[in-house]
Coordinates of N, CA and C and ligand atoms in Angstrom, one line a residue:
M63 N 0.9 -1.0 0.1 CA 0.0 -0.2 -0.1 C 1.0 1.0 0.0
K64 N 0.5 2.2 -1.0 CA 1.3 3.3 -1.2 C 0.8 4.5 -0.9
G65 N -0.4 4.8 -0.9 CA -1.0 6.1 -0.6 C -2.4 5.9 0.0
F66 N -2.8 7.1 1.1 CA -3.8 7.0 1.8 C -5.0 8.1 1.4
I67 N -6.2 7.5 1.3 CA -7.2 8.5 0.8 C -8.2 8.6 2.3
F68 N -8.2 9.8 2.6 CA -9.2 10.2 3.9 C -10.7 10.6 3.6
D69 N -11.7 10.4 4.0 CA -12.7 10.7 4.3 C -12.5 11.8 5.3
L70 N -13.5 12.9 5.3 CA -13.4 14.1 6.1 C -14.5 13.7 7.3
D71 N -15.8 14.2 6.9 CA -16.8 14.2 8.0 C -16.9 12.6 8.7
G72 N -16.6 12.8 10.3 CA -16.8 11.6 10.9 C -15.2 10.8 10.8
V73 N -14.4 11.2 10.3 CA -13.1 10.7 10.2 C -12.1 11.6 10.6
I74 N -12.1 12.7 10.1 CA -10.8 13.8 10.6 C -11.8 14.6 11.6
V75 N -12.9 15.1 11.6 CA -13.3 15.7 12.0 C -15.1 15.3 12.4
D76 N -15.5 15.6 13.6 CA -16.9 14.9 14.0 C -17.9 15.8 13.6
T77 N -17.9 16.0 12.1 CA -18.9 16.8 11.5 C -20.4 16.2 11.6
A78 N -20.1 14.7 11.6 CA -21.3 13.9 11.4 C -22.5 14.3 12.3
K79 N -22.0 14.9 13.6 CA -22.9 15.1 14.7 C -23.8 16.3 14.0
Y80 N -23.2 17.4 13.4 CA -23.8 18.7 12.9 C -24.7 18.2 11.6
H81 N -24.2 17.3 10.6 CA -25.1 17.0 9.4 C -26.4 16.4 10.1
Y82 N -26.2 15.3 11.2 CA -27.4 14.8 11.9 C -28.5 16.1 12.3
L83 N -27.8 16.9 13.2 CA -28.8 17.7 13.8 C -29.4 18.9 12.6
A84 N -28.8 19.2 11.7 CA -29.4 19.9 10.5 C -30.2 19.0 9.6
W85 N -29.9 17.7 9.5 CA -31.0 17.0 8.9 C -32.3 16.7 9.7
K86 N -32.2 16.6 11.1 CA -33.4 16.2 12.1 C -33.9 17.7 12.2
Q87 N -33.3 18.8 12.2 CA -34.1 20.0 12.1 C -35.1 19.9 10.9
L88 N -34.5 19.7 9.8 CA -35.5 19.7 8.7 C -36.6 18.7 8.8
A89 N -36.2 17.6 9.3 CA -37.2 16.5 9.3 C -38.2 16.8 10.2
D90 N -37.8 17.3 11.5 CA -39.0 17.6 12.4 C -39.9 19.0 11.4
H91 N -39.2 19.7 10.8 CA -40.0 20.7 10.4 C -41.2 20.2 9.3
L92 N -40.5 19.0 8.7 CA -41.5 18.4 7.7 C -42.3 17.3 8.4
G93 N -42.3 16.9 9.8 CA -43.0 16.1 10.3 C -42.5 14.5 10.0
I94 N -41.5 14.5 9.8 CA -40.9 13.2 9.4 C -39.9 12.5 10.6
P95 N -40.1 11.3 11.2 CA -39.5 10.7 11.8 C -38.0 10.7 11.7
F96 N -37.0 11.0 12.2 CA -35.6 10.6 11.8 C -35.0 10.4 13.0
T97 N -34.1 9.3 13.2 CA -33.1 8.8 14.3 C -31.7 8.8 13.9
I98 N -30.8 8.7 14.9 CA -29.6 8.6 14.7 C -29.3 7.2 13.9
Q99 N -30.1 6.2 13.8 CA -29.9 5.0 13.1 C -30.1 5.6 11.7
D100 N -31.3 5.9 11.4 CA -31.8 6.7 10.0 C -30.4 7.4 9.6
N101 N -29.5 8.0 10.3 CA -28.4 9.0 9.9 C -27.6 8.4 9.5
E102 N -27.4 6.9 9.8 CA -26.0 6.0 9.3 C -26.1 6.0 7.7
K103 N -27.3 5.8 7.2 CA -27.6 5.9 5.8 C -27.2 7.3 5.2
F104 N -27.4 8.1 6.1 CA -26.9 9.5 5.2 C -25.3 9.7 5.1
K105 N -24.6 8.7 6.1 CA -23.1 9.0 6.1 C -22.2 8.9 4.9
G106 N -21.7 9.8 4.3 CA -21.0 9.9 3.1 C -21.9 9.9 1.8
V107 N -23.0 10.2 2.0 CA -23.9 10.2 0.9 C -24.2 11.7 0.5
S108 N -24.4 12.1 -0.7 CA -24.3 13.6 -1.1 C -25.7 14.2 -0.6
R109 N -25.6 15.6 -0.5 CA -26.6 16.2 0.1 C -27.8 15.8 -0.4
K110 N -27.5 16.1 -2.0 CA -29.1 15.9 -2.6 C -29.6 14.5 -2.4
R111 N -28.8 13.5 -2.3 CA -29.3 12.2 -2.2 C -29.8 11.9 -0.8
C112 N -29.3 12.7 0.2 CA -29.9 12.5 1.5 C -31.3 13.4 1.5
L113 N -31.1 14.1 1.0 CA -32.7 14.8 0.8 C -33.5 13.9 0.2
E114 N -33.1 13.4 -0.7 CA -34.1 12.3 -1.5 C -34.5 11.2 -0.8
L115 N -33.6 10.8 -0.1 CA -33.8 9.7 1.0 C -34.8 10.0 2.2
L116 N -34.6 11.3 2.6 CA -35.4 11.8 3.6 C -36.9 11.9 3.3
L117 N -37.1 12.5 1.7 CA -38.5 12.6 1.2 C -39.0 11.3 1.2
E118 N -38.4 10.4 0.8 CA -38.5 8.9 0.5 C -39.3 8.3 1.9
M119 N -38.6 8.9 2.9 CA -38.8 8.2 4.3 C -40.5 8.9 4.7
G120 N -40.7 10.0 4.2 CA -41.7 10.8 4.6 C -42.8 10.5 3.5
D121 N -42.5 9.9 2.4 CA -43.4 9.4 1.3 C -43.9 10.9 0.7
L122 N -42.9 11.6 0.4 CA -43.3 13.2 0.2 C -42.7 13.3 -1.2
Q123 N -43.6 14.1 -2.1 CA -43.2 14.2 -3.5 C -43.2 15.8 -3.5
V124 N -42.2 16.7 -4.0 CA -42.2 18.0 -4.0 C -41.7 18.4 -5.5
S125 N -41.9 19.6 -5.8 CA -41.4 20.3 -6.7 C -40.1 20.6 -6.7
E126 N -39.4 20.9 -8.0 CA -37.8 21.1 -7.9 C -37.4 22.3 -7.1
E127 N -38.5 23.3 -7.1 CA -38.0 24.7 -6.2 C -38.2 24.3 -4.9
Q128 N -39.3 23.6 -4.4 CA -39.4 23.3 -3.2 C -37.9 22.4 -2.6
F129 N -37.6 21.5 -3.6 CA -36.4 20.7 -3.2 C -35.2 21.5 -2.9
A130 N -35.1 22.2 -3.9 CA -33.9 23.1 -4.0 C -33.9 24.2 -2.7
S131 N -35.1 24.4 -2.3 CA -35.1 25.5 -1.1 C -34.9 24.6 0.2
W132 N -35.1 23.2 0.1 CA -34.8 22.5 1.6 C -33.4 22.2 1.6
L133 N -32.9 22.2 0.2 CA -31.4 21.9 0.2 C -30.7 23.1 0.7
E134 N -31.0 24.0 0.7 CA -30.1 25.5 0.9 C -30.6 25.5 2.4
E135 N -31.9 25.4 3.1 CA -32.1 25.4 4.2 C -31.5 24.5 5.3
K136 N -31.2 23.5 4.8 CA -30.4 22.5 5.7 C -28.8 22.8 5.3
N137 N -28.5 23.2 4.3 CA -27.1 23.6 4.3 C -27.0 24.8 5.3
A138 N -27.6 25.7 5.2 CA -27.6 26.8 5.9 C -27.5 26.7 7.6
D139 N -28.5 25.8 8.0 CA -28.2 25.3 9.2 C -26.8 24.7 9.5
Y140 N -26.4 23.7 8.4 CA -24.9 23.3 9.0 C -24.0 24.1 8.9
L141 N -24.1 25.1 8.1 CA -23.1 26.2 8.1 C -23.0 26.8 9.6
N142 N -24.2 27.0 10.0 CA -24.2 27.6 11.3 C -23.4 27.0 12.3
Y143 N -23.7 25.5 12.2 CA -23.2 24.8 13.3 C -21.6 24.7 13.2
I144 N -21.1 24.7 11.9 CA -19.7 24.8 11.8 C -19.0 26.2 11.4
A145 N -19.8 27.1 12.1 CA -19.1 28.7 11.6 C -18.0 28.8 12.7
T146 N -18.1 28.3 13.8 CA -16.8 28.5 14.9 C -16.0 27.3 15.0
M147 N -16.0 26.5 13.9 CA -15.3 25.1 14.3 C -13.6 25.6 14.1
D148 N -12.8 24.9 14.8 CA -11.3 25.1 14.8 C -10.6 23.7 15.0
A149 N -9.4 23.9 15.3 CA -8.5 22.6 15.3 C -9.1 21.9 16.6
S150 N -9.7 22.4 17.4 CA -10.1 21.6 18.7 C -10.7 20.5 18.4
E151 N -11.5 20.7 17.2 CA -12.7 19.8 16.6 C -11.9 18.6 15.7
I152 N -10.5 18.6 15.6 CA -9.8 17.6 15.0 C -10.1 16.3 16.0
L153 N -10.6 15.1 15.3 CA -10.9 13.8 16.3 C -9.5 13.6 16.9
P154 N -9.6 12.9 18.2 CA -8.4 12.3 18.8 C -7.4 11.4 18.0
D155 N -6.1 11.9 17.8 CA -5.0 11.2 17.3 C -5.3 11.1 15.7
V156 N -5.8 11.7 15.2 CA -5.9 11.9 13.7 C -4.7 12.8 13.2
S157 N -4.1 13.9 14.2 CA -3.1 14.6 13.5 C -1.8 13.5 14.0
R158 N -1.9 12.7 15.1 CA -0.5 11.5 15.2 C -0.3 10.8 13.8
V159 N -1.5 10.5 13.3 CA -1.4 9.2 12.2 C -1.3 10.2 10.8
L160 N -1.7 11.5 10.6 CA -1.2 12.0 9.7 C 0.1 12.5 9.5
D161 N 0.5 12.8 10.8 CA 2.1 13.2 11.0 C 2.8 11.8 10.6
F162 N 2.6 10.5 11.0 CA 3.1 9.4 10.9 C 3.3 9.1 9.6
L163 N 2.2 9.5 8.8 CA 2.3 9.1 7.2 C 3.3 9.8 6.4
R164 N 3.0 11.2 6.9 CA 3.9 12.4 6.1 C 5.1 12.4 6.4
E165 N 5.7 12.0 7.5 CA 7.2 11.5 8.0 C 7.7 10.5 6.9
R166 N 6.8 9.6 6.5 CA 7.1 8.4 5.8 C 7.0 8.7 4.1
N167 N 6.8 10.1 3.9 CA 6.4 10.5 2.7 C 5.3 9.8 1.9
V168 N 4.3 9.3 2.7 CA 3.0 8.6 2.1 C 2.2 9.5 1.7
P169 N 2.0 9.5 0.2 CA 1.0 10.6 -0.2 C -0.3 10.7 0.2
M170 N -0.9 11.6 0.4 CA -2.2 11.6 0.9 C -3.2 12.5 0.2
A171 N -4.4 11.9 0.1 CA -5.7 12.8 -0.7 C -6.8 12.7 0.5
L172 N -7.7 13.7 0.1 CA -8.8 14.0 0.8 C -10.0 13.4 -0.3
G173 N -11.0 12.4 0.0 CA -11.8 12.2 -0.8 C -13.2 12.3 0.0
S174 N -14.0 13.4 -0.2 CA -15.3 13.6 0.7 C -16.5 14.1 -0.4
A175 N -17.5 13.6 -0.2 CA -18.8 14.0 -0.6 C -19.2 15.5 -0.3
S176 N -18.5 15.8 0.5 CA -19.1 17.3 1.1 C -18.4 18.4 0.1
K177 N -19.6 19.3 -0.2 CA -19.1 20.5 -0.9 C -18.4 21.4 0.1
N178 N -18.3 21.3 1.3 CA -18.0 22.1 2.4 C -16.5 21.6 2.7
A179 N -15.9 20.5 2.1 CA -15.0 20.1 2.5 C -13.6 21.0 2.5
V180 N -13.7 21.9 1.9 CA -12.4 22.8 1.7 C -12.2 23.9 2.5
P181 N -13.4 24.4 2.8 CA -13.4 25.3 3.9 C -13.3 24.7 5.3
I182 N -13.7 23.4 5.3 CA -13.8 22.8 6.7 C -12.0 22.6 6.9
L183 N -11.6 22.1 6.0 CA -9.9 21.7 6.4 C -9.3 22.7 6.9
E184 N -9.5 23.9 5.8 CA -9.0 25.1 6.3 C -9.3 25.8 8.0
K185 N -10.5 25.7 8.4 CA -10.9 26.1 9.6 C -10.0 25.4 10.4
V186 N -9.7 23.8 10.2 CA -9.3 23.2 11.4 C -7.6 22.9 10.9
G187 N -7.2 23.8 10.1 CA -5.8 23.9 9.7 C -5.0 22.8 9.3
L188 N -5.9 21.8 8.4 CA -5.1 20.5 7.9 C -4.7 20.5 6.2
T189 N -5.1 21.6 5.9 CA -5.0 21.6 4.5 C -3.5 21.3 3.6
D190 N -2.5 21.3 4.5 CA -1.2 21.2 4.1 C -1.0 19.9 3.8
Y191 N -1.5 18.8 4.6 CA -1.1 17.4 4.6 C -1.5 16.8 3.3
F192 N -2.5 17.4 2.9 CA -3.2 16.4 1.5 C -2.5 17.2 0.0
S193 N -2.2 15.9 -0.7 CA -1.6 16.9 -1.9 C -2.7 16.7 -2.9
T194 N -3.7 16.4 -2.9 CA -4.8 16.7 -3.5 C -6.2 16.6 -2.5
V195 N -7.1 17.1 -2.9 CA -8.7 17.1 -2.4 C -9.6 17.1 -3.4
V196 N -10.3 16.0 -3.3 CA -11.7 15.6 -4.2 C -12.7 15.8 -3.2
D197 N -13.4 16.7 -3.6 CA -15.0 16.8 -2.8 C -16.3 17.1 -3.7
G198 N -17.1 17.2 -3.1 CA -18.4 17.1 -3.4 C -18.8 18.1 -4.7
T199 N -17.9 18.9 -4.8 CA -18.1 20.0 -6.2 C -17.6 19.2 -7.3
Q200 N -16.6 18.3 -7.1 CA -16.1 17.6 -8.5 C -16.4 16.2 -8.7
V201 N -17.2 15.6 -8.1 CA -17.8 14.2 -8.4 C -19.1 14.2 -9.1
V202 N -19.4 13.5 -9.9 CA -20.8 13.2 -10.4 C -21.4 12.3 -9.8
K203 N -21.0 11.0 -9.8 CA -21.6 9.9 -8.7 C -21.2 10.0 -7.2
A204 N -22.3 9.6 -6.5 CA -22.1 9.7 -5.2 C -21.7 8.5 -4.6
K205 N -21.0 8.3 -3.5 CA -20.6 7.1 -2.7 C -21.9 6.7 -2.9
P206 N -22.1 5.1 -2.6 CA -21.2 4.2 -2.7 C -20.5 4.0 -4.0
D207 N -20.7 5.0 -5.1 CA -19.9 4.7 -6.4 C -18.7 5.2 -5.9
P208 N -17.5 4.4 -6.5 CA -16.2 4.7 -6.2 C -15.5 6.0 -6.8
E209 N -16.4 6.7 -7.7 CA -15.8 7.8 -8.3 C -14.9 8.6 -7.6
V210 N -15.2 9.2 -6.4 CA -14.3 10.1 -5.4 C -13.1 9.3 -5.3
F211 N -13.2 8.2 -5.1 CA -11.8 7.6 -4.5 C -10.9 7.3 -5.8
L212 N -11.5 7.4 -6.9 CA -10.6 6.7 -8.3 C -10.0 8.2 -8.6
I213 N -10.9 9.0 -8.6 CA -10.1 10.4 -8.8 C -9.2 10.6 -8.3
A214 N -9.3 10.5 -6.8 CA -8.0 10.9 -5.8 C -6.8 9.9 -6.1
A215 N -6.9 8.6 -6.3 CA -5.9 7.7 -6.8 C -5.2 8.1 -7.9
S216 N -5.9 8.9 -8.8 CA -5.2 9.1 -10.2 C -4.5 10.2 -10.2
R217 N -5.0 11.1 -8.9 CA -4.3 12.5 -8.6 C -3.1 12.0 -7.9
L218 N -3.2 10.9 -7.2 CA -1.8 10.5 -6.3 C -0.9 9.9 -7.4
H219 N -1.5 9.6 -8.7 CA -0.5 8.8 -9.5 C -0.4 7.3 -9.1
L220 N -1.5 6.8 -8.5 CA -1.5 5.4 -7.8 C -2.4 4.8 -8.7
P221 N -1.9 3.4 -8.6 CA -3.1 2.5 -9.0 C -4.1 2.3 -7.9
P222 N -5.4 2.1 -8.0 CA -6.4 1.9 -7.1 C -5.9 0.7 -5.9
E223 N -5.3 -0.4 -6.3 CA -5.1 -1.7 -5.5 C -3.9 -1.0 -4.5
D224 N -3.2 0.2 -4.8 CA -2.2 0.4 -4.1 C -2.6 1.6 -2.8
C225 N -4.0 1.8 -2.9 CA -4.5 2.9 -2.0 C -5.2 2.4 -0.5
V226 N -4.9 2.8 0.3 CA -6.0 2.7 1.4 C -6.9 3.8 1.5
V227 N -8.2 3.5 1.9 CA -9.3 4.5 2.2 C -9.6 4.6 3.5
I228 N -9.7 5.5 4.3 CA -10.4 5.5 5.7 C -11.7 6.3 5.8
E229 N -12.7 5.6 6.2 CA -14.0 5.9 6.1 C -14.7 5.6 7.3
D230 N -15.8 6.5 7.6 CA -16.7 5.9 8.7 C -18.1 5.5 8.3
A231 N -18.3 5.6 7.2 CA -19.6 5.4 6.4 C -19.7 4.1 5.7
Q232 N -21.0 3.4 5.9 CA -21.0 2.2 5.0 C -20.7 2.4 3.7
A233 N -21.5 3.5 3.2 CA -21.6 4.0 1.7 C -19.8 3.8 1.2
G234 N -19.1 4.6 2.3 CA -17.8 4.9 1.8 C -16.9 3.4 1.8
I235 N -17.4 2.7 2.5 CA -16.6 1.3 2.7 C -17.0 0.7 1.3
A236 N -18.0 0.4 1.0 CA -18.6 0.0 -0.1 C -17.9 0.5 -1.4
A237 N -17.8 2.0 -1.5 CA -16.9 2.7 -2.8 C -15.5 2.0 -2.6
A238 N -15.0 2.3 -1.6 CA -13.5 1.6 -1.5 C -13.5 0.1 -2.0
N239 N -14.4 -0.5 -1.5 CA -14.1 -2.1 -2.0 C -14.3 -2.0 -3.5
T240 N -15.5 -1.5 -3.8 CA -15.6 -1.5 -5.3 C -14.4 -1.0 -6.2
A241 N -13.6 -0.1 -5.7 CA -12.6 0.7 -6.2 C -11.5 -0.4 -6.5
G242 N -11.6 -1.6 -5.5 CA -10.1 -2.5 -5.4 C -9.5 -1.9 -4.3
M243 N -9.6 -0.8 -3.7 CA -8.8 -0.4 -2.4 C -9.0 -1.1 -1.1
Y244 N -7.8 -0.9 -0.1 CA -8.1 -1.5 1.3 C -9.0 -0.6 2.0
S245 N -9.9 -1.1 2.6 CA -10.8 -0.3 3.1 C -10.7 -0.5 4.7
L246 N -10.7 0.9 5.2 CA -10.4 1.0 6.7 C -11.3 1.8 7.4
G247 N -12.1 1.0 7.9 CA -13.3 1.5 8.9 C -12.8 2.3 10.2
I248 N -13.5 3.3 10.6 CA -13.4 4.1 11.7 C -14.6 4.2 12.3
G249 N -15.0 3.2 13.4 CA -16.6 3.3 14.1 C -16.7 1.8 14.3
A250 N -18.0 1.7 14.7 CA -18.3 0.4 15.2 C -18.2 -1.1 14.1
A251 N -17.6 -2.0 14.6 CA -17.4 -3.2 13.7 C -18.5 -3.5 13.1
E252 N -20.1 -3.7 13.8 CA -21.0 -4.2 13.5 C -21.6 -3.3 12.2
V253 N -21.4 -2.0 12.1 CA -22.0 -0.9 11.2 C -21.1 -1.3 9.8
L254 N -19.5 -1.2 10.1 CA -18.8 -1.6 9.1 C -18.1 -2.7 8.7
S255 N -19.2 -3.6 8.7 CA -18.7 -5.3 8.7 C -18.2 -5.5 7.4
E256 N -18.2 -4.5 6.3 CA -17.6 -4.9 4.8 C -16.1 -4.3 5.0
A257 N -15.5 -3.9 5.9 CA -14.2 -3.1 5.8 C -13.3 -4.1 5.9
D258 N -12.0 -3.8 5.2 CA -10.9 -4.8 5.6 C -10.6 -4.9 7.1
A259 N -10.6 -3.7 7.6 CA -10.0 -3.6 9.0 C -10.8 -2.5 9.6
V260 N -11.4 -2.6 10.8 CA -12.0 -1.7 11.6 C -11.3 -1.1 12.8
F261 N -11.3 0.1 13.2 CA -10.9 0.5 14.7 C -12.1 1.4 14.8
M262 N -12.3 1.6 16.3 CA -13.1 2.5 16.6 C -12.8 3.8 16.8
N263 N -11.6 4.0 16.5 CA -11.3 5.3 16.6 C -9.6 5.3 16.2
F264 N -9.1 6.3 16.0 CA -7.5 6.5 15.7 C -6.6 6.2 16.9
T265 N -7.1 6.3 18.0 CA -6.4 6.2 19.3 C -5.9 4.7 18.9
E266 N -6.9 3.8 18.8 CA -6.8 2.4 18.8 C -5.7 1.9 17.7
M267 N -5.5 2.9 16.7 CA -4.7 2.4 15.7 C -3.4 2.7 15.8
Q268 N -2.7 1.6 16.0 CA -1.4 1.9 16.6 C -0.2 2.0 15.3
P269 N 0.9 2.5 15.7 CA 1.9 2.6 14.6 C 2.3 1.3 14.0
S270 N 2.5 0.3 14.6 CA 2.7 -1.1 14.3 C 1.7 -1.6 13.0
F271 N 0.5 -1.2 13.4 CA -0.6 -1.5 12.3 C -0.2 -0.9 11.1
L272 N 0.1 0.6 11.1 CA 0.2 1.4 9.8 C 1.3 0.8 9.2
E273 N 2.4 0.6 9.8 CA 3.8 -0.2 9.1 C 3.3 -1.2 8.4
E274 N 2.5 -2.2 9.1 CA 2.1 -3.4 8.7 C 1.3 -3.5 7.1
I275 N 0.4 -2.1 7.2 CA -0.3 -1.8 6.0 C 0.4 -1.3 5.0
L276 N 1.4 -0.5 5.4 CA 2.6 -0.2 4.3 C 3.3 -1.1 3.4
R277 N 3.3 -2.1 4.2 CA 4.2 -3.2 4.0 C 3.3 -4.4 2.9
L278 N 1.8 -4.0 3.1 CA 1.0 -5.3 2.5 C 1.1 -5.1 0.7
E279 N 1.4 -6.1 0.2 CA 1.5 -6.4 -1.5 C 0.0 -5.9 -1.8
S280 N -0.9 -6.5 -1.3 CA -2.3 -6.5 -1.6 C -3.3 -6.6 -0.8
K281 N -4.4 -5.9 -1.0 CA -5.7 -6.1 -0.1 C -5.8 -7.8 0.2
P282 N -6.3 -7.9 1.4 CA -6.6 -9.4 1.7 C -7.7 -9.7 1.1
H283 N -8.0 -11.3 0.5 CA -9.1 -11.7 0.2 C -10.0 -12.1 1.3
K284 N -11.4 -11.8 1.1 CA -12.3 -12.0 2.3 C -12.7 -13.3 1.8
Ligands
G6P386 C1 -20.3 13.9 3.7 C2 -21.1 13.5 4.9 C3 -22.6 13.3 4.8 C4 -22.9 14.6 3.6 C5 -22.2 14.8 2.5 C6 -22.1 16.3 1.8 O1 -20.0 12.8 3.1 O2 -20.9 12.1 5.2 O3 -23.2 13.1 5.6 O4 -24.5 14.6 3.3 O5 -20.5 14.8 2.8 O6 -22.0 17.2 2.6 P1 -22.4 18.8 2.0 O7 -21.3 19.6 3.3 O8 -21.9 18.9 0.8 O9 -23.6 18.9 2.3
MG387 MG1 -17.6 10.3 6.4

């Protein structure tokens, strides 16, 4: 394995909770029940697709104008939540892992479905770690389609099978697997059962594991 592709929301920063709060606010407004479990399906999924899912849950059909205005409403709420975000919101031990990889000259990319990825990276001061950022403004097909990770790998000048993807979402793990990349889950093993390896958080990811991954010739066969 030669390169690492990081998801952003829920991996580097805990913005997953803000996405949830903003969707919950809209769901309440529309009278659609929406739980933390429902939110799992929204992780890694584009803003537009999330709203489609929410409307399907409420069995609502709406005009294009209404759809666009709710999308905007959700994003405005979300932007409010992240307005004051700074480096204190970087998840524990993320910086240690980024430093470990940078010291070894391992190329790193960001692969996120979010259209807010660039400003968030800036706010938390991590932009310089990544040689390239592929975000929701640059992809056509949302995760679980592998497009975002395939673009990231090509920008790192690496074949997909030499890349490790770090993801907290089921859709993201599926995308990495379809791309033929090593999928590394951050979160609960029951939720991310399709991943090649899972850690609850970065604190549990020891340097010896990272060294082992960098020595791997190929992704393990399941
Ligand atoms: C990430 C999050 C999703 C979110 C998506 C779009 O993948 O995990 O929950 O819906 O980005 O984010 P955006 O900031 O563009 O609304
Ligand atoms: Mg995520």
